[in-house]
Short mmCIF file of C-alpha atoms and ligand atoms in Angstrom, two decimals:
data_model
loop_
_atom_site.label_atom_id
_atom_site.label_comp_id
_atom_site.label_asym_id
_atom_site.label_seq_id
_atom_site.Cartn_x
_atom_site.Cartn_y
_atom_site.Cartn_z
CA MET A 1 157.90 100.67 120.31
CA ILE A 2 156.45 97.57 121.94
CA ALA A 3 158.77 95.00 123.52
CA HIS A 4 159.37 92.10 121.17
CA ARG A 5 157.87 88.69 122.00
CA GLN A 6 158.20 85.21 120.53
CA ILE A 7 154.78 83.66 120.05
CA PRO A 8 154.83 80.20 118.48
CA PHE A 9 151.66 79.21 116.66
CA PHE A 10 151.31 76.23 118.96
CA ASP A 11 153.19 75.26 122.10
CA TYR A 12 153.36 71.44 122.17
CA PRO A 13 155.73 71.08 125.16
CA SER A 14 153.34 73.10 127.34
CA LEU A 15 150.63 70.48 126.81
CA PHE A 16 152.79 68.10 128.81
CA SER A 17 154.42 70.42 131.32
CA GLU A 18 151.14 71.89 132.60
CA LEU A 19 149.90 68.43 133.69
CA GLU A 20 153.16 66.50 133.93
CA ASP A 21 152.78 65.03 137.41
CA GLU A 22 149.22 63.86 137.00
CA ILE A 23 149.85 62.44 133.56
CA MET A 24 153.02 60.57 134.53
CA THR A 25 151.28 59.06 137.56
CA SER A 26 148.47 57.84 135.37
CA VAL A 27 150.68 56.55 132.55
CA ARG A 28 152.89 54.70 135.04
CA ASP A 29 149.81 53.11 136.56
CA VAL A 30 148.50 52.00 133.15
CA TYR A 31 151.83 50.47 132.17
CA ALA A 32 152.33 48.82 135.56
CA ARG A 33 148.94 47.14 135.19
CA GLY A 34 149.94 45.98 131.70
CA ALA A 35 146.74 47.61 130.45
CA TYR A 36 147.71 48.46 126.90
CA ILE A 37 144.79 47.68 124.61
CA MET A 38 141.01 47.84 125.18
CA GLN A 39 141.20 48.10 128.96
CA SER A 40 139.23 49.89 131.67
CA ASP A 41 140.80 53.30 130.96
CA LEU A 42 139.35 53.20 127.45
CA PHE A 43 135.92 52.03 128.58
CA ASN A 44 135.81 54.63 131.36
CA PHE A 45 136.83 57.37 128.96
CA GLU A 46 134.18 56.29 126.47
CA ALA A 47 131.52 56.43 129.19
CA GLU A 48 132.70 59.84 130.40
CA LEU A 49 132.80 61.29 126.89
CA ALA A 50 129.31 59.95 126.14
CA ALA A 51 128.04 61.48 129.38
CA TYR A 52 129.71 64.81 128.59
CA LEU A 53 127.94 64.95 125.23
CA GLY A 54 124.69 63.37 126.38
CA VAL A 55 124.90 60.62 123.73
CA ARG A 56 124.28 56.90 124.09
CA HIS A 57 127.63 55.86 122.62
CA ALA A 58 131.19 57.19 122.33
CA ILE A 59 133.54 54.66 120.75
CA GLY A 60 137.29 55.23 120.82
CA VAL A 61 139.04 54.72 117.48
CA ALA A 62 142.56 55.15 116.16
CA ASP A 63 142.10 58.74 114.94
CA GLY A 64 139.49 61.20 113.72
CA THR A 65 139.78 60.04 110.12
CA MET A 66 138.84 56.49 111.10
CA GLY A 67 136.04 58.08 113.11
CA LEU A 68 134.61 59.22 109.77
CA LEU A 69 135.50 56.13 107.76
CA LEU A 70 134.00 53.50 110.06
CA PRO A 71 130.47 55.03 110.22
CA LEU A 72 130.55 55.56 106.43
CA LEU A 73 131.54 51.90 105.94
CA ALA A 74 128.70 50.90 108.24
CA LEU A 75 126.32 52.79 105.91
CA GLU A 76 127.42 50.56 103.01
CA LEU A 77 127.81 53.08 100.21
CA LYS A 78 127.69 51.75 96.67
CA PRO A 79 129.95 52.89 93.84
CA GLY A 80 128.66 56.20 92.48
CA ASP A 81 126.92 57.19 95.73
CA GLU A 82 127.64 60.85 96.37
CA VAL A 83 128.27 62.53 99.71
CA LEU A 84 128.37 66.33 99.94
CA VAL A 85 131.27 67.86 101.84
CA PRO A 86 132.48 71.48 102.00
CA SER A 87 135.64 72.36 100.08
CA HIS A 88 137.12 74.11 103.12
CA THR A 89 138.11 71.06 105.12
CA PHE A 90 140.95 68.66 105.83
CA VAL A 91 141.51 66.17 103.00
CA ALA A 92 140.65 63.46 105.54
CA SER A 93 136.94 64.30 105.28
CA ALA A 94 136.84 63.57 101.55
CA ALA A 95 139.29 60.66 101.85
CA ALA A 96 136.94 58.92 104.28
CA ILE A 97 134.09 59.17 101.74
CA HIS A 98 136.39 57.88 99.00
CA HIS A 99 137.69 54.93 101.01
CA ALA A 100 134.14 54.02 102.04
CA GLY A 101 133.39 53.54 98.36
CA GLY A 102 131.52 56.79 97.75
CA THR A 103 132.22 59.92 95.73
CA PRO A 104 132.90 63.16 97.59
CA VAL A 105 131.09 66.13 96.01
CA LEU A 106 132.43 69.47 97.11
CA VAL A 107 130.20 72.38 98.06
CA ASP A 108 130.94 75.99 98.92
CA CYS A 109 131.19 77.64 102.31
CA GLY A 110 129.85 80.88 103.74
CA ARG A 111 131.26 83.86 105.59
CA ASP A 112 131.60 81.86 108.79
CA HIS A 113 133.73 79.35 106.77
CA LEU A 114 131.24 76.51 107.31
CA ILE A 115 129.16 74.62 104.75
CA ASP A 116 126.85 76.88 102.72
CA PRO A 117 123.40 75.24 102.82
CA ALA A 118 122.34 76.85 99.51
CA SER A 119 125.38 75.37 97.76
CA ALA A 120 124.66 71.98 99.34
CA GLY A 121 121.04 72.09 98.20
CA ALA A 122 122.10 72.95 94.64
CA ALA A 123 124.58 70.03 94.50
CA ILE A 124 122.00 67.31 95.20
CA THR A 125 121.47 64.77 92.42
CA HIS A 126 119.67 61.41 92.28
CA ARG A 127 122.99 59.86 93.34
CA THR A 128 123.36 61.93 96.53
CA LYS A 129 123.16 59.71 99.62
CA GLY A 130 124.50 61.85 102.41
CA ILE A 131 125.89 65.13 103.74
CA MET A 132 129.05 65.54 105.77
CA PRO A 133 128.91 68.98 107.39
CA VAL A 134 132.31 69.95 108.77
CA GLN A 135 131.99 71.78 112.07
CA LEU A 136 135.14 73.72 111.37
CA ASN A 137 137.21 75.83 113.75
CA GLY A 138 135.04 74.80 116.69
CA ARG A 139 131.75 76.12 115.35
CA THR A 140 128.60 74.15 114.56
CA ALA A 141 126.76 74.99 111.33
CA ASP A 142 123.10 76.01 111.26
CA MET A 143 121.94 72.41 111.57
CA ASP A 144 118.23 73.28 111.26
CA VAL A 145 118.73 74.06 107.58
CA ILE A 146 121.07 71.11 106.94
CA THR A 147 118.74 68.69 108.74
CA ASP A 148 115.79 69.98 106.67
CA ILE A 149 117.69 69.42 103.42
CA ALA A 150 118.71 65.93 104.54
CA ARG A 151 115.16 65.01 105.54
CA GLU A 152 113.66 66.36 102.32
CA HIS A 153 116.02 64.26 100.17
CA SER A 154 116.33 61.25 102.52
CA LEU A 155 120.08 61.78 103.04
CA PHE A 156 122.13 60.59 105.98
CA ILE A 157 124.24 63.05 107.96
CA VAL A 158 127.70 62.03 109.21
CA GLU A 159 129.33 65.02 110.89
CA ASP A 160 132.98 65.83 110.73
CA SER A 161 133.01 67.30 114.22
CA CYS A 162 136.74 66.59 114.60
CA GLN A 163 137.36 70.27 115.43
CA ALA A 164 134.23 70.85 117.47
CA LEU A 165 134.04 68.83 120.69
CA GLY A 166 131.62 70.70 122.97
CA SER A 167 130.47 73.17 120.35
CA ARG A 168 126.67 73.53 120.15
CA PHE A 169 123.90 74.76 117.90
CA LYS A 170 120.68 75.59 119.76
CA GLY A 171 122.05 73.70 122.75
CA LYS A 172 122.74 70.49 120.81
CA PHE A 173 126.34 69.25 120.54
CA ALA A 174 128.30 69.03 117.30
CA GLY A 175 128.43 65.42 116.18
CA THR A 176 124.96 64.55 117.51
CA PHE A 177 122.76 65.78 114.67
CA GLY A 178 123.08 62.87 112.25
CA VAL A 179 123.62 59.14 112.46
CA ALA A 180 127.20 59.61 113.70
CA GLY A 181 129.89 62.20 114.33
CA SER A 182 133.66 62.01 114.60
CA ILE A 183 135.94 63.65 117.17
CA SER A 184 139.73 63.90 116.77
CA PHE A 185 142.17 63.88 119.67
CA TYR A 186 145.16 64.90 117.53
CA PRO A 187 147.54 66.78 119.88
CA SER A 188 146.63 70.27 118.63
CA LYS A 189 142.90 69.64 118.91
CA THR A 190 140.99 71.21 121.81
CA LEU A 191 141.02 67.83 123.56
CA GLY A 192 144.37 66.50 122.40
CA CYS A 193 146.12 63.32 123.45
CA PHE A 194 149.85 62.57 123.08
CA GLY A 195 149.65 60.80 119.76
CA ASP A 196 146.75 59.92 117.47
CA GLY A 197 143.25 59.28 118.73
CA GLY A 198 139.60 59.72 117.85
CA ALA A 199 136.05 58.76 118.73
CA VAL A 200 132.76 58.07 117.01
CA ILE A 201 129.72 59.45 118.78
CA THR A 202 126.22 58.21 118.03
CA ASP A 203 122.77 57.70 119.53
CA ASP A 204 122.05 54.87 117.14
CA ASP A 205 122.56 51.46 118.79
CA GLU A 206 122.98 49.62 115.51
CA MET A 207 125.58 52.12 114.21
CA ALA A 208 127.45 51.84 117.52
CA GLU A 209 127.50 48.05 117.31
CA ARG A 210 128.83 48.14 113.74
CA VAL A 211 131.56 50.64 114.56
CA ARG A 212 132.64 48.58 117.60
CA ILE A 213 132.94 45.54 115.35
CA LEU A 214 134.73 47.39 112.54
CA ARG A 215 137.33 48.96 114.85
CA ASP A 216 138.38 45.55 116.20
CA HIS A 217 138.99 43.32 113.15
CA GLY A 218 135.32 42.70 112.52
CA ARG A 219 135.02 40.71 115.73
CA GLY A 220 131.93 40.56 117.90
CA GLN A 221 131.90 40.22 121.69
CA ASP A 222 132.29 36.43 121.55
CA GLY A 223 135.24 36.63 119.14
CA ASP A 224 133.22 35.48 116.13
CA VAL A 225 134.15 37.45 112.99
CA LEU A 226 131.08 39.20 111.64
CA ALA A 227 132.56 41.43 108.91
CA TRP A 228 135.85 42.50 107.35
CA GLY A 229 137.19 44.94 109.89
CA PHE A 230 140.23 46.98 110.83
CA ASN A 231 142.63 47.46 113.66
CA SER A 232 141.45 50.93 114.64
CA ARG A 233 141.31 51.06 118.43
CA LEU A 234 142.01 54.05 120.65
CA ASP A 235 145.13 53.25 122.69
CA ASN A 236 144.39 52.59 126.32
CA VAL A 237 147.19 54.86 127.58
CA GLN A 238 145.89 57.71 125.39
CA ALA A 239 142.43 57.15 126.86
CA ALA A 240 143.94 57.48 130.35
CA ILE A 241 145.49 60.82 129.37
CA LEU A 242 142.24 61.98 127.77
CA ARG A 243 140.33 61.24 131.00
CA ILE A 244 142.59 63.68 132.83
CA LYS A 245 142.02 66.38 130.24
CA LEU A 246 138.29 65.85 129.81
CA LYS A 247 137.82 66.79 133.48
CA ARG A 248 139.33 70.18 132.69
CA TYR A 249 137.79 70.58 129.26
CA ASP A 250 135.19 73.24 130.08
CA GLY A 251 137.99 75.38 131.51
CA TYR A 252 140.00 75.05 128.29
CA VAL A 253 136.99 76.09 126.23
CA ALA A 254 136.30 79.07 128.49
CA ARG A 255 139.88 80.23 128.06
CA ARG A 256 139.68 79.94 124.26
CA ARG A 257 136.47 81.95 124.25
CA ALA A 258 138.11 84.61 126.43
CA ILE A 259 140.99 84.87 123.93
CA ALA A 260 138.50 85.17 121.05
CA SER A 261 136.79 87.99 122.94
CA ILE A 262 140.07 89.90 123.20
CA TYR A 263 140.70 89.47 119.46
CA GLN A 264 137.15 90.68 118.79
CA GLU A 265 137.47 93.69 121.08
CA ARG A 266 140.83 94.72 119.66
CA LEU A 267 140.34 93.90 115.95
CA GLY A 268 136.56 94.01 115.44
CA GLY A 269 136.71 97.57 114.10
CA ARG A 270 139.30 96.87 111.40
CA HIS A 271 137.73 97.01 107.92
CA GLU A 272 140.75 95.12 106.53
CA LEU A 273 139.75 91.97 108.45
CA LEU A 274 136.85 89.56 108.62
CA LEU A 275 136.78 87.93 112.06
CA PRO A 276 134.89 84.78 113.08
CA PRO A 277 131.60 85.42 114.89
CA ALA A 278 132.42 86.55 118.45
CA PRO A 279 131.57 84.36 121.45
CA GLY A 280 128.02 85.16 122.53
CA PHE A 281 127.30 87.13 119.36
CA GLN A 282 124.57 84.71 118.25
CA ASP A 283 122.48 82.97 120.93
CA GLU A 284 122.10 79.82 118.84
CA HIS A 285 125.82 79.17 118.51
CA PHE A 286 128.24 78.11 121.20
CA ASP A 287 131.67 78.06 119.55
CA ILE A 288 134.73 76.47 121.17
CA PHE A 289 137.41 78.15 119.00
CA GLN A 290 139.54 75.21 117.95
CA ASN A 291 141.02 77.82 115.62
CA TYR A 292 140.77 81.55 115.21
CA GLU A 293 140.49 81.87 111.45
CA ILE A 294 140.29 85.35 109.97
CA GLU A 295 140.28 86.76 106.46
CA ALA A 296 142.79 89.54 105.93
CA GLN A 297 143.53 92.13 103.29
CA ASN A 298 147.19 91.85 102.13
CA ARG A 299 147.32 88.55 103.95
CA ASP A 300 150.73 87.39 102.82
CA GLU A 301 152.38 90.73 103.70
CA LEU A 302 150.62 90.71 107.06
CA ARG A 303 151.97 87.23 107.79
CA THR A 304 155.50 88.26 106.87
CA TYR A 305 155.21 91.34 109.07
CA LEU A 306 153.92 89.29 112.02
CA GLU A 307 156.69 86.74 111.54
CA SER A 308 159.28 89.54 111.68
CA ARG A 309 157.79 90.51 115.04
CA GLY A 310 157.97 86.98 116.43
CA VAL A 311 154.33 86.00 115.81
CA LYS A 312 153.82 82.74 113.94
CA THR A 313 150.63 82.21 111.98
CA ILE A 314 149.60 79.37 109.69
CA LEU A 315 147.23 78.66 106.81
CA GLN A 316 144.88 75.73 107.25
CA TRP A 317 145.57 72.86 104.82
CA GLY A 318 148.71 74.68 103.72
CA GLY A 319 146.55 77.39 102.15
CA LYS A 320 144.54 75.21 99.76
CA VAL A 321 140.91 74.20 99.88
CA LEU A 322 140.01 70.76 98.52
CA HIS A 323 138.99 71.70 94.99
CA GLN A 324 142.48 73.22 94.54
CA PHE A 325 144.29 69.90 95.00
CA SER A 326 144.27 69.18 91.29
CA LYS A 327 145.48 65.57 91.58
CA LEU A 328 142.32 64.67 93.47
CA GLY A 329 140.20 65.95 90.58
CA LEU A 330 137.44 67.14 92.85
CA GLY A 331 135.89 69.59 90.47
CA ALA A 332 135.14 73.14 89.65
CA PRO A 333 136.08 76.19 91.69
CA LEU A 334 133.59 77.28 94.31
CA PRO A 335 133.44 81.07 94.44
CA TYR A 336 133.49 81.79 98.16
CA ALA A 337 135.99 79.06 99.05
CA GLU A 338 138.18 80.20 96.16
CA ARG A 339 138.26 83.83 97.27
CA MET A 340 138.56 82.91 100.92
CA SER A 341 141.61 80.75 100.31
CA GLN A 342 143.47 83.87 99.13
CA ARG A 343 142.57 85.68 102.35
CA PHE A 344 142.29 83.17 105.20
CA MET A 345 144.86 82.64 107.97
CA LEU A 346 144.95 81.38 111.53
CA LEU A 347 146.00 83.60 114.41
CA PRO A 348 147.48 81.82 117.45
CA MET A 349 144.69 80.26 119.56
CA ASN A 350 145.62 77.95 122.41
CA THR A 351 145.51 77.82 126.18
CA ALA A 352 149.24 78.54 126.55
CA LEU A 353 148.70 82.15 125.37
CA SER A 354 148.58 84.91 127.98
CA ASN A 355 146.35 87.96 127.62
CA ASP A 356 149.52 89.99 127.06
CA ASP A 357 150.48 87.68 124.19
CA VAL A 358 147.10 88.25 122.54
CA HIS A 359 147.34 92.02 123.01
CA TYR A 360 150.84 91.94 121.53
CA ILE A 361 149.53 90.09 118.44
CA CYS A 362 146.78 92.71 118.07
CA ASP A 363 149.31 95.56 118.50
CA CYS A 364 151.36 94.05 115.68
CA ILE A 365 148.33 93.73 113.40
CA ASP A 366 147.38 97.35 114.12
CA GLY A 367 150.97 98.36 113.42
CA PHE A 368 150.90 96.63 110.04
CA TYR A 369 147.67 98.23 108.81
CA VAL A 370 148.52 101.69 110.15
CA ALA A 371 151.87 101.59 108.32
CA ASN A 372 150.11 100.32 105.20
CA SER A 373 147.53 103.09 105.12
CA GLN A 374 150.21 105.75 105.78
CA ALA A 375 152.24 104.36 102.87
CA ALA A 376 149.11 104.44 100.68
CA ALA A 377 148.33 108.05 101.71
CA SER A 378 151.83 109.31 100.92
CA ALA A 379 152.06 107.43 97.61
C1 PLP B 1 141.77 66.86 112.66
C2 PLP B 1 140.73 66.69 111.63
C3 PLP B 1 140.31 65.43 111.15
C4 PLP B 1 140.88 64.11 111.62
O1 PLP B 1 142.18 64.13 111.90
P1 PLP B 1 142.99 62.92 112.54
O2 PLP B 1 144.38 63.41 112.45
O3 PLP B 1 142.71 61.72 111.70
O4 PLP B 1 142.54 62.71 113.95
C5 PLP B 1 139.30 65.39 110.23
N1 PLP B 1 138.71 66.51 109.78
C6 PLP B 1 139.06 67.73 110.20
C7 PLP B 1 138.32 68.93 109.71
C8 PLP B 1 140.09 67.86 111.13
O5 PLP B 1 140.47 69.09 111.53
#
């Protein structure tokens, strides 16, 4: 019998305690300077984030959802314009398309839980204007195929890279493949601040200019109002906190990849589970493991069993993919997403976990399936 542990799904207090002194020094300094909105901490963070990603522009915005909405507004969708988006995503992805005046059209996902290019290709109509790939769980889709489809049909790409800061496909960062990408700094994201926050990343000077105007009431540099805009700025104090964390970001990602490697090593042989692709498994992909999302046989029983052993797990989006939210009326079932939603779950994945914690989780999962197969054999 293994000693019992309590493993929360996410440890919010540890985000503060691990960096408390440095963060409080910085926050005190920001407040003492009276530097609350659109000050040097924000502009420095934007420059550092742009440099990290090798893009021309990173623009702080209120949250990751606004990071999708503002670029879509800049693209001036017309009523009836369709944008393809995978069904396995946060409702925010589709909401941004809706609020920008377009129509979200859901497409299926594949075994790695990302957009299925074949399903995207099949969903294109004469009304399709763009594709929003969602770089889910910290992995970047095969962007060669997506970019080819977009080019062939003259579609824009706006990436929902909210979960994928630092993730790469063939060496190129998530969020940099289309005209713009969005990053979220929600506290549980790989680069989380202590509240809401987000950024738009783009290499396109005109897009950058429009987003800068839209996030600040439609105002240009000289204060003239150039368009109907929003108040959607990244808080200066959050930017100061994000600067501290960005310096350590590669270390956080390395730790997440090490945890994923333990899960792979311990659970990779289990036929009852489908694991995400392991770190280093495919040369083209560099995954940052925002989440560790598996598919599991007898998922609900497994979750109950883990809970009884102190291990908390969750289901993304409360267990529903977008086409299952019937009030949104987003269309017909998509076969893989439909089946996956009965089987998917998130195992704990965060930098507060110790190796022993991860081994304990794996011991519990082994314990569940061993007991299950013994029960089946004696039945
Ligand atoms: C976190 C997230 C967003 C944006 O979230 P905000 O809370 O607005 O920062 C968008 N899409 C996906 C897939 C996300 O995980």
